[in-house]
Coordinates of C-alpha atoms in Angstrom, one line a residue:
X945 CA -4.2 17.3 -6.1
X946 CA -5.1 15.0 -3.4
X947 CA -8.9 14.1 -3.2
X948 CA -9.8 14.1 0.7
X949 CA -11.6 11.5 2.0
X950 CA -13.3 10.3 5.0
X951 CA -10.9 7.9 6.9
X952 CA -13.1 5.0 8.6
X953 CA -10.6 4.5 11.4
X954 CA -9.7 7.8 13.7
X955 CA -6.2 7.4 13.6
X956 CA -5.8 11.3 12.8
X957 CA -7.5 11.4 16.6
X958 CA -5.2 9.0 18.4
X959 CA -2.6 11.3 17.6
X960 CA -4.0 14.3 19.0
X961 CA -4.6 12.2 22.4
X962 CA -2.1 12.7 25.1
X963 CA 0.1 9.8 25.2
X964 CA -1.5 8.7 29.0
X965 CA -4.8 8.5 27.4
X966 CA -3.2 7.1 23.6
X967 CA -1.2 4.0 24.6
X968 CA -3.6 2.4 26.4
X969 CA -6.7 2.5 24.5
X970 CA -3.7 1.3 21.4
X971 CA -2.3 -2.0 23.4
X972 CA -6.3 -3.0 24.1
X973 CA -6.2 -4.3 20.7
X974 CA -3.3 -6.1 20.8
X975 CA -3.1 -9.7 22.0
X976 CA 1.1 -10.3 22.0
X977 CA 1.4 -13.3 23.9
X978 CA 1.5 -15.6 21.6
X979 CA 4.3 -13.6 19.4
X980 CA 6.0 -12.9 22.5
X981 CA 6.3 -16.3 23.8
X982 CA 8.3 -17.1 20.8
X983 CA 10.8 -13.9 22.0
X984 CA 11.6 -16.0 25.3
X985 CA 15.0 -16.8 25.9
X986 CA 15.4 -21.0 25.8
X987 CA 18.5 -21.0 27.7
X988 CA 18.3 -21.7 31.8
X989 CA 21.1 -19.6 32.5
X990 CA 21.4 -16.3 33.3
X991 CA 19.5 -13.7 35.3
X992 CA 15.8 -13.7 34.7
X993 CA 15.2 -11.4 30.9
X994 CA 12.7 -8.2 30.8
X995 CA 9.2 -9.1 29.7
X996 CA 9.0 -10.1 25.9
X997 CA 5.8 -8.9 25.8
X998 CA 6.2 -5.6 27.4
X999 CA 9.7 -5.0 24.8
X1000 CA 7.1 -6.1 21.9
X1001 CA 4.8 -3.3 23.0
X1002 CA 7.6 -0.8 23.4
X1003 CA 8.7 -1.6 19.7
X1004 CA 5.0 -1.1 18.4
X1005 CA 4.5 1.9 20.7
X1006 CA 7.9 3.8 19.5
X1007 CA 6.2 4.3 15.8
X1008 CA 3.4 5.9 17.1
X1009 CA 5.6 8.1 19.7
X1010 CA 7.1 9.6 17.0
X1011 CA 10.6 7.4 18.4
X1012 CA 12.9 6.4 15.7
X1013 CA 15.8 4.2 17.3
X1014 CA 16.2 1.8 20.1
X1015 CA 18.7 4.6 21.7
X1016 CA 15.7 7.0 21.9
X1017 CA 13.4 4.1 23.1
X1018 CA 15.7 3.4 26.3
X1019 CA 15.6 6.7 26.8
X1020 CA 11.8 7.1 27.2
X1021 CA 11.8 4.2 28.9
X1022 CA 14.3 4.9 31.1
X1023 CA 13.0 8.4 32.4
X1024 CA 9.2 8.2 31.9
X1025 CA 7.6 5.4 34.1
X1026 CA 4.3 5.9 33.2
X1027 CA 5.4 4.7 29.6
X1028 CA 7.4 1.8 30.7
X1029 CA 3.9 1.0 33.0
X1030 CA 1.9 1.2 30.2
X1031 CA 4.0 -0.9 27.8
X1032 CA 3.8 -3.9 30.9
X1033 CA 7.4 -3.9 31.8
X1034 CA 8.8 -3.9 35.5
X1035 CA 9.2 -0.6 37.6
X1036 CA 11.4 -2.2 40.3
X1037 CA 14.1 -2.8 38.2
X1038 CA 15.7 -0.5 35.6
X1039 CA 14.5 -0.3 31.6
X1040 CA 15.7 -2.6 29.2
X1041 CA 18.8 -1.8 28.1
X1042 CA 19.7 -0.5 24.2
X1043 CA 21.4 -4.3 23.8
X1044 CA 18.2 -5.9 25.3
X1045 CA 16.3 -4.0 22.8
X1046 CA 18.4 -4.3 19.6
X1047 CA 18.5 -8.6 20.2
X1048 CA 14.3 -8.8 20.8
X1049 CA 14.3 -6.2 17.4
X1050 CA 16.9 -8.7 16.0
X1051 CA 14.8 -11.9 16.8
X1052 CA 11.6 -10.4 15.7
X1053 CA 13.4 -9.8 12.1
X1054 CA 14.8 -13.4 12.2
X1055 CA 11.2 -15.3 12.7
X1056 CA 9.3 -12.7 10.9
X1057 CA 6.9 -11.9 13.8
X1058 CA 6.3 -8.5 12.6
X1059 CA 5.5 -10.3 9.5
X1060 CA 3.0 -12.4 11.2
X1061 CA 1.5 -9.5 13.0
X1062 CA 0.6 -8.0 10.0
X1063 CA -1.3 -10.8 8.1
X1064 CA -2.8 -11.6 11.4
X1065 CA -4.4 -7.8 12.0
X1066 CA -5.5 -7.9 8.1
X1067 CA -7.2 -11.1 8.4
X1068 CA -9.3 -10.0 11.6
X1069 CA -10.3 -6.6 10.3
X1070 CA -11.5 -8.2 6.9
X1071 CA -13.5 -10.4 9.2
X1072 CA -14.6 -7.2 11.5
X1073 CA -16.1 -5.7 8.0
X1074 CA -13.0 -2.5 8.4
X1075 CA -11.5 -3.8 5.6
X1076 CA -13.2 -4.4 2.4
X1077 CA -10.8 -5.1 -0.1
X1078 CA -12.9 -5.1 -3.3
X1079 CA -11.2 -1.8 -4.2
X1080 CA -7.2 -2.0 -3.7
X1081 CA -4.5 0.7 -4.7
X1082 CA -1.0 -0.1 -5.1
X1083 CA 2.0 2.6 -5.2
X1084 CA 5.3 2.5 -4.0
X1085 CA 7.5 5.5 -1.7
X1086 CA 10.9 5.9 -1.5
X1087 CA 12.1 5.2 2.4
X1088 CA 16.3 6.8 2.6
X1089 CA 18.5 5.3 4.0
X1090 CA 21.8 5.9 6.5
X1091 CA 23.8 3.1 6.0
X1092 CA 27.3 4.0 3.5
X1093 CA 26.8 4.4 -0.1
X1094 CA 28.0 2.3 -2.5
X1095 CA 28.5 2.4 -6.3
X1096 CA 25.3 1.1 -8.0
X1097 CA 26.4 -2.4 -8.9
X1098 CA 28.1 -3.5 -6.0
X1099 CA 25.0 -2.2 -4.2
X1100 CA 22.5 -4.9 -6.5
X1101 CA 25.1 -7.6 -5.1
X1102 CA 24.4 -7.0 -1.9
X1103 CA 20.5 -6.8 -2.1
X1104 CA 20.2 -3.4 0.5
X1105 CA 20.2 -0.1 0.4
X1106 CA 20.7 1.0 -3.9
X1107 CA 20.2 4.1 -5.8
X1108 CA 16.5 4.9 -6.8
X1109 CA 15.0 7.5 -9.1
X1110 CA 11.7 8.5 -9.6
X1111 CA 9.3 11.1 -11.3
X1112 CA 7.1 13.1 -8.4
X1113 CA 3.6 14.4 -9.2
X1114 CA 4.8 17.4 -10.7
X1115 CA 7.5 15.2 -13.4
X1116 CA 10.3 16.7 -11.2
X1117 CA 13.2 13.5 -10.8
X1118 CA 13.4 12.3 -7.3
X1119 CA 16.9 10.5 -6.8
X1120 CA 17.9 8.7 -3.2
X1121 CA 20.0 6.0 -1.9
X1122 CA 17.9 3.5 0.2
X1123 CA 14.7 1.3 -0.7
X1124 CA 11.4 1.3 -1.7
X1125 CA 8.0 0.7 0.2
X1126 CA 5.4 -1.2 -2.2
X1127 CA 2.3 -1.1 -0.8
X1128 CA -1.3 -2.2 -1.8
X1129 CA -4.1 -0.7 0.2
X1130 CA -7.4 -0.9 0.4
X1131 CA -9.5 2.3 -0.6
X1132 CA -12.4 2.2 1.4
X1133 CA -10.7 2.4 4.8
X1134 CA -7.0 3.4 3.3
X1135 CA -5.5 0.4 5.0
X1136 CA -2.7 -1.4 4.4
X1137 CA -3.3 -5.4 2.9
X1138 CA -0.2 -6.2 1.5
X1139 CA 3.6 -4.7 2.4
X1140 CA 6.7 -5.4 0.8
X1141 CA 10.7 -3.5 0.4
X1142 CA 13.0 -3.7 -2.2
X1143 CA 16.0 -1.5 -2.9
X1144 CA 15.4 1.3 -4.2
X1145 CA 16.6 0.5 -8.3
X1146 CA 13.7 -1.9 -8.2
X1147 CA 11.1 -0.8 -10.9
X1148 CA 7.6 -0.8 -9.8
X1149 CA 6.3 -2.8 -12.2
X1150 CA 8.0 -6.0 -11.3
X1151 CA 6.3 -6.3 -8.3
X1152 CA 2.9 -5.6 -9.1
X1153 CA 2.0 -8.6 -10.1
X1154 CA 3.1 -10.1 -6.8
X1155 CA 1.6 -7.5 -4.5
X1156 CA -2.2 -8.3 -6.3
X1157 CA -1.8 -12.1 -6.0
X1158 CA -1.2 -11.8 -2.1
X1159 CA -3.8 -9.0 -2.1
X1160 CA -6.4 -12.1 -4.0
X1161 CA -5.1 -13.9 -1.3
X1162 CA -6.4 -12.4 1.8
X1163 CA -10.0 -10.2 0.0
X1164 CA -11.5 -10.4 -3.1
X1165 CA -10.6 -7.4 -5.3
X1166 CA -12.6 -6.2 -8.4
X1167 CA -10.3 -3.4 -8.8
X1168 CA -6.6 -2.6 -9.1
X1169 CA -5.8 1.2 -9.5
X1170 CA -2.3 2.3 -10.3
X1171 CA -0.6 5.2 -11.9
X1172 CA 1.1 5.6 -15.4
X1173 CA 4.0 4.0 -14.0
X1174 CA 2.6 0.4 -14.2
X1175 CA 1.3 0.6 -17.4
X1176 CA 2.8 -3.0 -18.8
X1177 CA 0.7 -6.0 -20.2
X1178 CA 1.8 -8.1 -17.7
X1179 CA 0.0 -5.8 -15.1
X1180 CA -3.1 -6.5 -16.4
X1181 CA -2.6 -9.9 -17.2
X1182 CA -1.5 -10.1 -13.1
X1183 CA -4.8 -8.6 -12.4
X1184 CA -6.6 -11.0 -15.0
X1185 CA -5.0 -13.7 -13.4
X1186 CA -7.3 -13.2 -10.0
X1187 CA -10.3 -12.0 -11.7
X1188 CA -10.0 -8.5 -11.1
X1189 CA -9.5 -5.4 -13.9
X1190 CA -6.7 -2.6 -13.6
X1191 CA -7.4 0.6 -13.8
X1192 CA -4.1 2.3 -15.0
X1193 CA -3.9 5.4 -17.6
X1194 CA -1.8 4.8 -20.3
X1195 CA 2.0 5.8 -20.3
X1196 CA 1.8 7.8 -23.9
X1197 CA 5.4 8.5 -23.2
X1198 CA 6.0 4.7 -24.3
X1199 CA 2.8 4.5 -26.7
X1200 CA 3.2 3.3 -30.2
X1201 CA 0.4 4.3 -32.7
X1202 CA -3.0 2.7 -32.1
X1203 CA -4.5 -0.3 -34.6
X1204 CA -6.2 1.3 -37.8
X1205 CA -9.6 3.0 -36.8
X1206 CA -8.9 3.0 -32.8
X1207 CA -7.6 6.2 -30.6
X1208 CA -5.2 5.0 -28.0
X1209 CA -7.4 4.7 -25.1
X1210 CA -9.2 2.3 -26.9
X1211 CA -12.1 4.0 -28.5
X1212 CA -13.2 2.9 -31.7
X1213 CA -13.4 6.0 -34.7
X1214 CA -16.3 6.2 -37.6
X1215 CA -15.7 6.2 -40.9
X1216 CA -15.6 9.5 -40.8
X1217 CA -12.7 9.9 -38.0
X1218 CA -15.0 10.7 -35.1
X1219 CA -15.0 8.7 -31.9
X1220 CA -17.9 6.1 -31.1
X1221 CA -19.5 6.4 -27.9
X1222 CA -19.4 3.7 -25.4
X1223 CA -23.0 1.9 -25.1
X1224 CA -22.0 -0.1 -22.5
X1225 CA -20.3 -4.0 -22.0
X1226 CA -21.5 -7.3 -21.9
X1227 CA -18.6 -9.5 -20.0
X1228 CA -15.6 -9.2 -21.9
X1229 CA -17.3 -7.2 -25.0
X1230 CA -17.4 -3.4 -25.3
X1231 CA -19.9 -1.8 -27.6
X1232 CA -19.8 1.2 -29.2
X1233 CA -22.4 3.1 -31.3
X1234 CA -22.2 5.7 -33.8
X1235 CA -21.6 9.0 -32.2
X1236 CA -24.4 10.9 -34.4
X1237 CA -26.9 8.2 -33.4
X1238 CA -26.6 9.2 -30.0
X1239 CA -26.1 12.8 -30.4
X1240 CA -22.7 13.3 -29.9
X1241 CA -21.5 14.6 -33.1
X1242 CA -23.6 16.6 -36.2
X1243 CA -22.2 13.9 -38.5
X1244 CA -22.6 16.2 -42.3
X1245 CA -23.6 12.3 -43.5
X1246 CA -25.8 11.6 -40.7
X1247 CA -26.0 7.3 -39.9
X1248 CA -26.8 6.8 -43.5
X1249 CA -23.1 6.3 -44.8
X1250 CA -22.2 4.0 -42.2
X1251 CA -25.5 2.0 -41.6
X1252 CA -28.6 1.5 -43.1
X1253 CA -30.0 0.9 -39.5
X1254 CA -32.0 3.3 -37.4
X1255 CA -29.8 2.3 -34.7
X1256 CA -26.9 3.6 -36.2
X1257 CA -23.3 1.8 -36.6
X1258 CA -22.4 -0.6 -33.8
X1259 CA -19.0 -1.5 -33.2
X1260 CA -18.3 -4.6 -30.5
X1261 CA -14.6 -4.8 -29.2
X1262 CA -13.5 -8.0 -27.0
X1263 CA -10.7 -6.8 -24.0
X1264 CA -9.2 -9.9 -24.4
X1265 CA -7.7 -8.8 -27.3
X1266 CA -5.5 -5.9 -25.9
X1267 CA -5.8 -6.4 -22.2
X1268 CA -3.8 -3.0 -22.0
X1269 CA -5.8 -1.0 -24.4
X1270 CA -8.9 -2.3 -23.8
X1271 CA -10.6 -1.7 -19.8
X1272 CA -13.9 -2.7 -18.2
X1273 CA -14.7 -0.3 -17.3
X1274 CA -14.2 1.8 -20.8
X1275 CA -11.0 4.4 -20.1
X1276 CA -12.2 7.8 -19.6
X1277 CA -15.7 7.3 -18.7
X1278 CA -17.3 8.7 -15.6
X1279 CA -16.5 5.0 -13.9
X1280 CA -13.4 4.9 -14.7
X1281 CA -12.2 8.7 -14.1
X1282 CA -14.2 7.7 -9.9
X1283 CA -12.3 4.4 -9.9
X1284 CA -8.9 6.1 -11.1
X1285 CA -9.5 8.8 -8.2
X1286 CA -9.6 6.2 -5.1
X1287 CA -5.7 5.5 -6.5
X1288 CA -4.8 8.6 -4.0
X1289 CA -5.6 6.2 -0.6
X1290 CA -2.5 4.9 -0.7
X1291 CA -0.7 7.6 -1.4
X1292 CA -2.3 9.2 1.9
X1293 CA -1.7 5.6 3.8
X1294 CA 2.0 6.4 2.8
X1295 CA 1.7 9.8 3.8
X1296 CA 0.9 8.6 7.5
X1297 CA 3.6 5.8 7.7
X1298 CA 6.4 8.3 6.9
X1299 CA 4.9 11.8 8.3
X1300 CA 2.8 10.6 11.4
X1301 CA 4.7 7.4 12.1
X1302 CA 8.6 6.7 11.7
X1303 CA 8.9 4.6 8.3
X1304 CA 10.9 7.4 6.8
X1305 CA 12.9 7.4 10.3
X1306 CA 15.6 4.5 9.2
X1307 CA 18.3 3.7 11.6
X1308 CA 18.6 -0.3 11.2
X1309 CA 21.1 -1.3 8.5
X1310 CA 20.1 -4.5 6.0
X1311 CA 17.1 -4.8 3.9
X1312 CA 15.5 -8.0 6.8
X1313 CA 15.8 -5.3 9.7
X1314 CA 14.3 -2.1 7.4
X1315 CA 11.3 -4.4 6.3
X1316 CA 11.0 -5.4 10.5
X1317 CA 11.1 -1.8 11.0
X1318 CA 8.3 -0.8 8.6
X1319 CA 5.7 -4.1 9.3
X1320 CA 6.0 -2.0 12.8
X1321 CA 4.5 1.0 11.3
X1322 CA 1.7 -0.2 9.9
X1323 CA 0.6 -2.4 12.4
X1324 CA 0.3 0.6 14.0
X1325 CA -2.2 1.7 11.4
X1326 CA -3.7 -1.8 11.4
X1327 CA -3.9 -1.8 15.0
X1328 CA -5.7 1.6 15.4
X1329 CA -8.6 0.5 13.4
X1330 CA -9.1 -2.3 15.3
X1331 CA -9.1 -0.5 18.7
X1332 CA -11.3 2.5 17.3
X1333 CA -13.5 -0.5 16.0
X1334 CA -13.8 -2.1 19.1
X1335 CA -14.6 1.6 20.6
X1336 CA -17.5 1.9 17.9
X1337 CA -19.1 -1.2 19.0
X1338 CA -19.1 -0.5 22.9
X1339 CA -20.7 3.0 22.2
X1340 CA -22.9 1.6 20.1

């Protein structure tokens, strides 16, 4: 079950704008010229090109217009002048024309301005306050592709579109041919921070680590929260690495019997088999006291056989020693269990890219031109906060 949230950004209420009133208040937050004087053609021959800048908006626009290919986006240009207005391009001469389009979408692929775009939106809202970044959830989604299928192996050659599977929330097996969107996002405003594709064969885990470093890189998170699915030491030591915890539950499908005296999520047992409660950490030490000392079990030996103490037993367990077993906060306590639930932000940020927007829309072949397509998507998301930020402030 998905646990609904407030969204800080009204992106839900750009979409239910006509597109007259939607585009406009969209392109005020967007400052292309410098991206799009890197799109202009260096050769002096040749009739004078279309507007970079006014293609560049037409590319960002086409996401949140519900168009999915250039052919489409010609189209709308091509008939509705209002649009081709509002995206700055020339009304005295005719649209940009579906090779016009494919070579600026080609170019922005090749310098990685859609890249740049990206990092440039994240770093602004972090310093607009939008994005927090303390809290980040990472997931991946599968994205299909059109381009021909090809045996598995020959597919890894190539490093495109490949066979993925995957379990859905139910357990059902998902299988598709195309790639896979990892994404980590930050919870309080269900934003995008960090974006990356892979085919789809890649497992999830591998690029974890990767996708919390750059997240380290641009905020300052506390928190990682993934599913089952990413339960491996070296996800925790990634998280480690940039002082942060992970909060994943552990994949008992994989789990090998827990240390002498320990249940598996890390709880230490009496001598008598019952579980100790968790008193609380200091740094990397967990304590844990005896569970009839605090009432949670009628021990028939009471604290006596364990401790001659009033207190009761006290068991101290350092994280450091199982990063995967061991959390801070303790798995299963009221903490973690609220931590765990902000996971679902990023599966609702996904939910947007591919139902609202066009990410599940491909029609570009080649992994450079699918990753283009999808850093258009969410700017779009990026780029909404800021203009309903920027609305906030001149109400305010």
């Amino acid at each position: 079950m998905y646990i609904l949230q407030e969204s800080l950004f009204s992106f839900e209420e750009l979409l239910k704008m006509q597109s007259k009133e939607r585009l406009p208040i969209f392109f005020s937050s967007l400052d292309l010229r410098p991206y799009a004087k890197e799109l202009r053609s260096r050769s002096p021959r040749g009739a004078d090109g279309h507007c970079r800048q006014g293609i560049l908006r037409a590319l960002l626009a086409a996401p949140l217009e519900g168009i999915a290919t250039l052919t489409a986006l010609h189209h709308r240009l091509s008939t509705d002048l209002r649009f081709r207005y509002q995206c700055g391009l020339s009304l005295d001469r005719e649209a940009p024309s579906i090779s016009t389009l494919s070579r600026v979408f080609a170019d922005v692929t090749k310098k990685e301005l859609a890249k740049r775009l990206f990092e440039d939106l994240v770093a602004h809202l972090r310093l607009e306050g939008v994005l927090d970044g303390s809290h980040v959830a990472i997931d991946s989604t599968a994205i299909r592709a059109y381009e021909r299928k090809q045996p598995k192996r020959k597919s890894e050659q190539t490093g495109n579109a490949n066979w993925g599977v995957k379990l859905d929330s139910f357990g059902n097996k998902i299988t598709w041919f195309g790639y896979k969107l990892h994404l980590a996002v930050d919870t309080k405003s269900e934003l995008p921070l960090v974006l990356e594709v892979t085919p789809a064969h890649v497992n999830d885990g591998e690029k974890a680590p990767g996708l919390m470093e750059q997240a380290a890189s641009r905020t300052a998170p506390r928190f990682f929260m993934l599913d089952a699915g990413y339960d491996q030491l070296k996800v925790y030591e990634a998280a480690r690495n940039v002082k942060a915890q992970a909060i994943i539950p552990l994949n008992l499908r994989r789990e090998k019997e827990p240390p002498a005296g320990m249940r598996s999520n890390g709880t230490p047992c009496c001598s008598m088999g019952y579980a100790m409660t968790y008193w609380g950490a200091d740094g990397d030490i967990l304590k844990f006291r005896c569970p009839h000392a605090t009432g949670k079990v009628d021990c028939p030996l009471g604290m006596a056989a364990c401790s001659s103490s009033n207190y009761g037993m006290v068991v101290k367990v350092d994280v450091r020693e199982d990063l995967r077993r061991y959390c801070h906060p303790h798995r299963d306590t009221k903490r973690w269990k609220a931590l765990y639930n902000e996971r679902t932000s990023v599966e609702r940020c996904n939910a947007r890219l591919k139902c609202s927007l066009t990410a599940d829309a491909l029609h570009v072949r080649g992994i450079e031109k699918v990753t283009t397509h999808l850093y258009l998507n969410a700017i779009v998301l990026l780029a909404s906060a800021v203009a309903a930020s920027r609305l906030a402030k001149a109400v305010a």
